[in-house]
Amino acid sequence: MKDLMSTATYHFDLPQELIAQTPAIPRDSCRLLYVDKNKCGNYKDYVFTDILDILKAGDVLVLNDSKVLPARLYGHKVTGAACEILMLRQQEQDVWECLAKPGRKLREGDKINFANDILIAEIVKTLDNGNKIIKFTYNTQTLFEALDIVGKLPLPHYITKELEDGSLYQTEYAKILGSAAAPTAGLHFTQELMKKLIDKGVIIKYITLHVGLGTFRPVKSDNILEHDMHSEWFTIPQDTADEIKRAKQEGRRVISVGTTSTRTLESCYKFNGDIKACSMDTNIFIYPGYEFKAIDGLITNFHLPESTLIMLVSALAGYDNCMSAYKHAVEEKYRFYSFGDAMIIL
């Protein structure tokens, strides 16, 4: 019998060539694997536009409208030494928690210049985990304007090709700046596809969860219960909360797009005993044994072995069902990770 609390239980072999380096164009032309959460092995191979036939009128589709910051910055100290900063999490208006290289050589009071003083970063503090608290000053009206000039999108480490068009790493409905990584399940939706879904009677609502790089952090402990789950900030608007509550009362399905939307809704229910408008931090860790309260289905990509994301999928679909679906996806040469294909679990 499998030990579902063992990290190694969530390992699978993935050929390197199945890690997608570029997105499908058009976005909704990627493949889509249907997984029946109630029947192991009941899989169907589709393309993403077939979601129009899978979803039905009255379904509530919940999308994360967070927008990725051009948060990777390359600059120099006054000594001329090269530095790299990756903005992770806003602490207050112009103060952020960041990853910084070379971390050990950057000390409190050090300043880093980007693009001839368009942006200047001052090290305020070094945290116990090695991350830096950094205060930014700029000669533009806002920090975000400066980032648009000097920053680059922080693609995941497994994507080795630089994007010529950064918009491909943003969802078409991205609105609220703040993420260090894209909510990638949403990358498959086009405005045209969303309009067709709405015309069919599918109800689309939004939450905001700013994705941190902890999403990609591997589980290093042998026992998943010893994993220190990262924290992320989310907000649920009133209209989204109201529609989800109505759907639950009327027996309509609530389907989250991505693990970020899932964690948002389940966190809200866990801490409030209901879905309501709120803003808060969450470090919820969802793994097999978890009882879902808010969602009925999930649209997601194919995730890294031994990651918290595949554990979440296993909680919804069932461990054996999830790992069997991943085996099917590898055999059928689905594309994996951020720019890869999608799975719908219903």
PDB file of C-alpha atoms in Angstrom, residues 30-35 48 50-52 54-55 59-64 173 183-189 193 197 202 204 253-262 295-303 312-313 316 326 340-346:
ATOM      1  CA  CYS A  30      -3.285  22.805 -26.763  1.00  0.00           C
ATOM      2  CA  ARG A  31      -4.405  19.325 -25.771  1.00  0.00           C
ATOM      3  CA  LEU A  32      -6.824  18.672 -22.914  1.00  0.00           C
ATOM      4  CA  LEU A  33      -7.046  15.454 -20.895  1.00  0.00           C
ATOM      5  CA  TYR A  34     -10.426  14.742 -19.279  1.00  0.00           C
ATOM      6  CA  VAL A  35     -10.162  12.933 -15.952  1.00  0.00           C
ATOM      7  CA  PHE A  48      -8.740  22.727 -25.243  1.00  0.00           C
ATOM      8  CA  ASP A  50     -13.561  21.100 -26.604  1.00  0.00           C
ATOM      9  CA  ILE A  51     -14.116  22.585 -23.171  1.00  0.00           C
ATOM     10  CA  LEU A  52     -17.143  24.208 -24.797  1.00  0.00           C
ATOM     11  CA  ILE A  54     -17.519  19.627 -21.531  1.00  0.00           C
ATOM     12  CA  LEU A  55     -18.782  22.589 -19.508  1.00  0.00           C
ATOM     13  CA  ASP A  59     -21.212  26.102 -14.304  1.00  0.00           C
ATOM     14  CA  VAL A  60     -19.159  28.738 -12.487  1.00  0.00           C
ATOM     15  CA  LEU A  61     -15.619  29.057 -13.802  1.00  0.00           C
ATOM     16  CA  VAL A  62     -13.272  30.841 -11.358  1.00  0.00           C
ATOM     17  CA  LEU A  63     -10.166  32.464 -12.842  1.00  0.00           C
ATOM     18  CA  ASN A  64      -7.168  34.170 -11.209  1.00  0.00           C
ATOM     19  CA  TYR A 173      -7.544  38.518 -18.679  1.00  0.00           C
ATOM     20  CA  PRO A 183      -1.277  31.279 -13.030  1.00  0.00           C
ATOM     21  CA  THR A 184      -0.551  29.009 -15.967  1.00  0.00           C
ATOM     22  CA  ALA A 185      -3.806  27.061 -16.253  1.00  0.00           C
ATOM     23  CA  GLY A 186      -5.361  30.301 -17.474  1.00  0.00           C
ATOM     24  CA  LEU A 187      -2.884  30.690 -20.331  1.00  0.00           C
ATOM     25  CA  HIS A 188      -5.085  28.442 -22.499  1.00  0.00           C
ATOM     26  CA  PHE A 189      -8.076  30.782 -22.534  1.00  0.00           C
ATOM     27  CA  LEU A 193     -13.253  31.104 -26.235  1.00  0.00           C
ATOM     28  CA  LEU A 197     -18.456  29.973 -22.900  1.00  0.00           C
ATOM     29  CA  VAL A 202     -21.106  29.350 -18.281  1.00  0.00           C
ATOM     30  CA  ILE A 204     -17.028  33.405 -15.369  1.00  0.00           C
ATOM     31  CA  ARG A 253     -20.693  23.117 -10.366  1.00  0.00           C
ATOM     32  CA  VAL A 254     -17.866  25.417  -9.274  1.00  0.00           C
ATOM     33  CA  ILE A 255     -14.753  24.778 -11.362  1.00  0.00           C
ATOM     34  CA  SER A 256     -11.491  26.476 -10.510  1.00  0.00           C
ATOM     35  CA  VAL A 257      -8.981  27.355 -13.186  1.00  0.00           C
ATOM     36  CA  GLY A 258      -5.609  26.499 -11.698  1.00  0.00           C
ATOM     37  CA  THR A 259      -4.301  25.451  -8.322  1.00  0.00           C
ATOM     38  CA  THR A 260      -4.123  29.132  -7.305  1.00  0.00           C
ATOM     39  CA  SER A 261      -7.878  29.600  -7.682  1.00  0.00           C
ATOM     40  CA  THR A 262      -8.379  26.296  -5.866  1.00  0.00           C
ATOM     41  CA  ILE A 295     -14.807  23.435  -5.718  1.00  0.00           C
ATOM     42  CA  ASP A 296     -16.300  20.591  -7.728  1.00  0.00           C
ATOM     43  CA  GLY A 297     -13.780  20.507 -10.553  1.00  0.00           C
ATOM     44  CA  LEU A 298     -10.404  21.804 -11.661  1.00  0.00           C
ATOM     45  CA  ILE A 299      -8.671  22.847 -14.861  1.00  0.00           C
ATOM     46  CA  THR A 300      -4.913  22.621 -14.433  1.00  0.00           C
ATOM     47  CA  ASN A 301      -1.628  21.911 -16.202  1.00  0.00           C
ATOM     48  CA  PHE A 302       0.668  18.915 -15.702  1.00  0.00           C
ATOM     49  CA  HIS A 303       2.956  19.535 -12.725  1.00  0.00           C
ATOM     50  CA  LEU A 312      -3.298  18.870  -4.669  1.00  0.00           C
ATOM     51  CA  VAL A 313      -4.391  17.168  -7.899  1.00  0.00           C
ATOM     52  CA  LEU A 316      -9.103  15.900  -5.882  1.00  0.00           C
ATOM     53  CA  TYR A 326       0.031  11.285 -15.598  1.00  0.00           C
ATOM     54  CA  GLY A 340       2.234  22.617 -21.580  1.00  0.00           C
ATOM     55  CA  ASP A 341      -1.146  21.002 -22.115  1.00  0.00           C
ATOM     56  CA  ALA A 342      -4.091  20.955 -19.722  1.00  0.00           C
ATOM     57  CA  MET A 343      -6.188  18.566 -17.689  1.00  0.00           C
ATOM     58  CA  ILE A 344      -9.785  18.950 -16.551  1.00  0.00           C
ATOM     59  CA  ILE A 345     -10.924  16.983 -13.519  1.00  0.00           C
ATOM     60  CA  LEU A 346     -14.682  16.634 -13.048  1.00  0.00           C
TER      61      LEU A 346
END
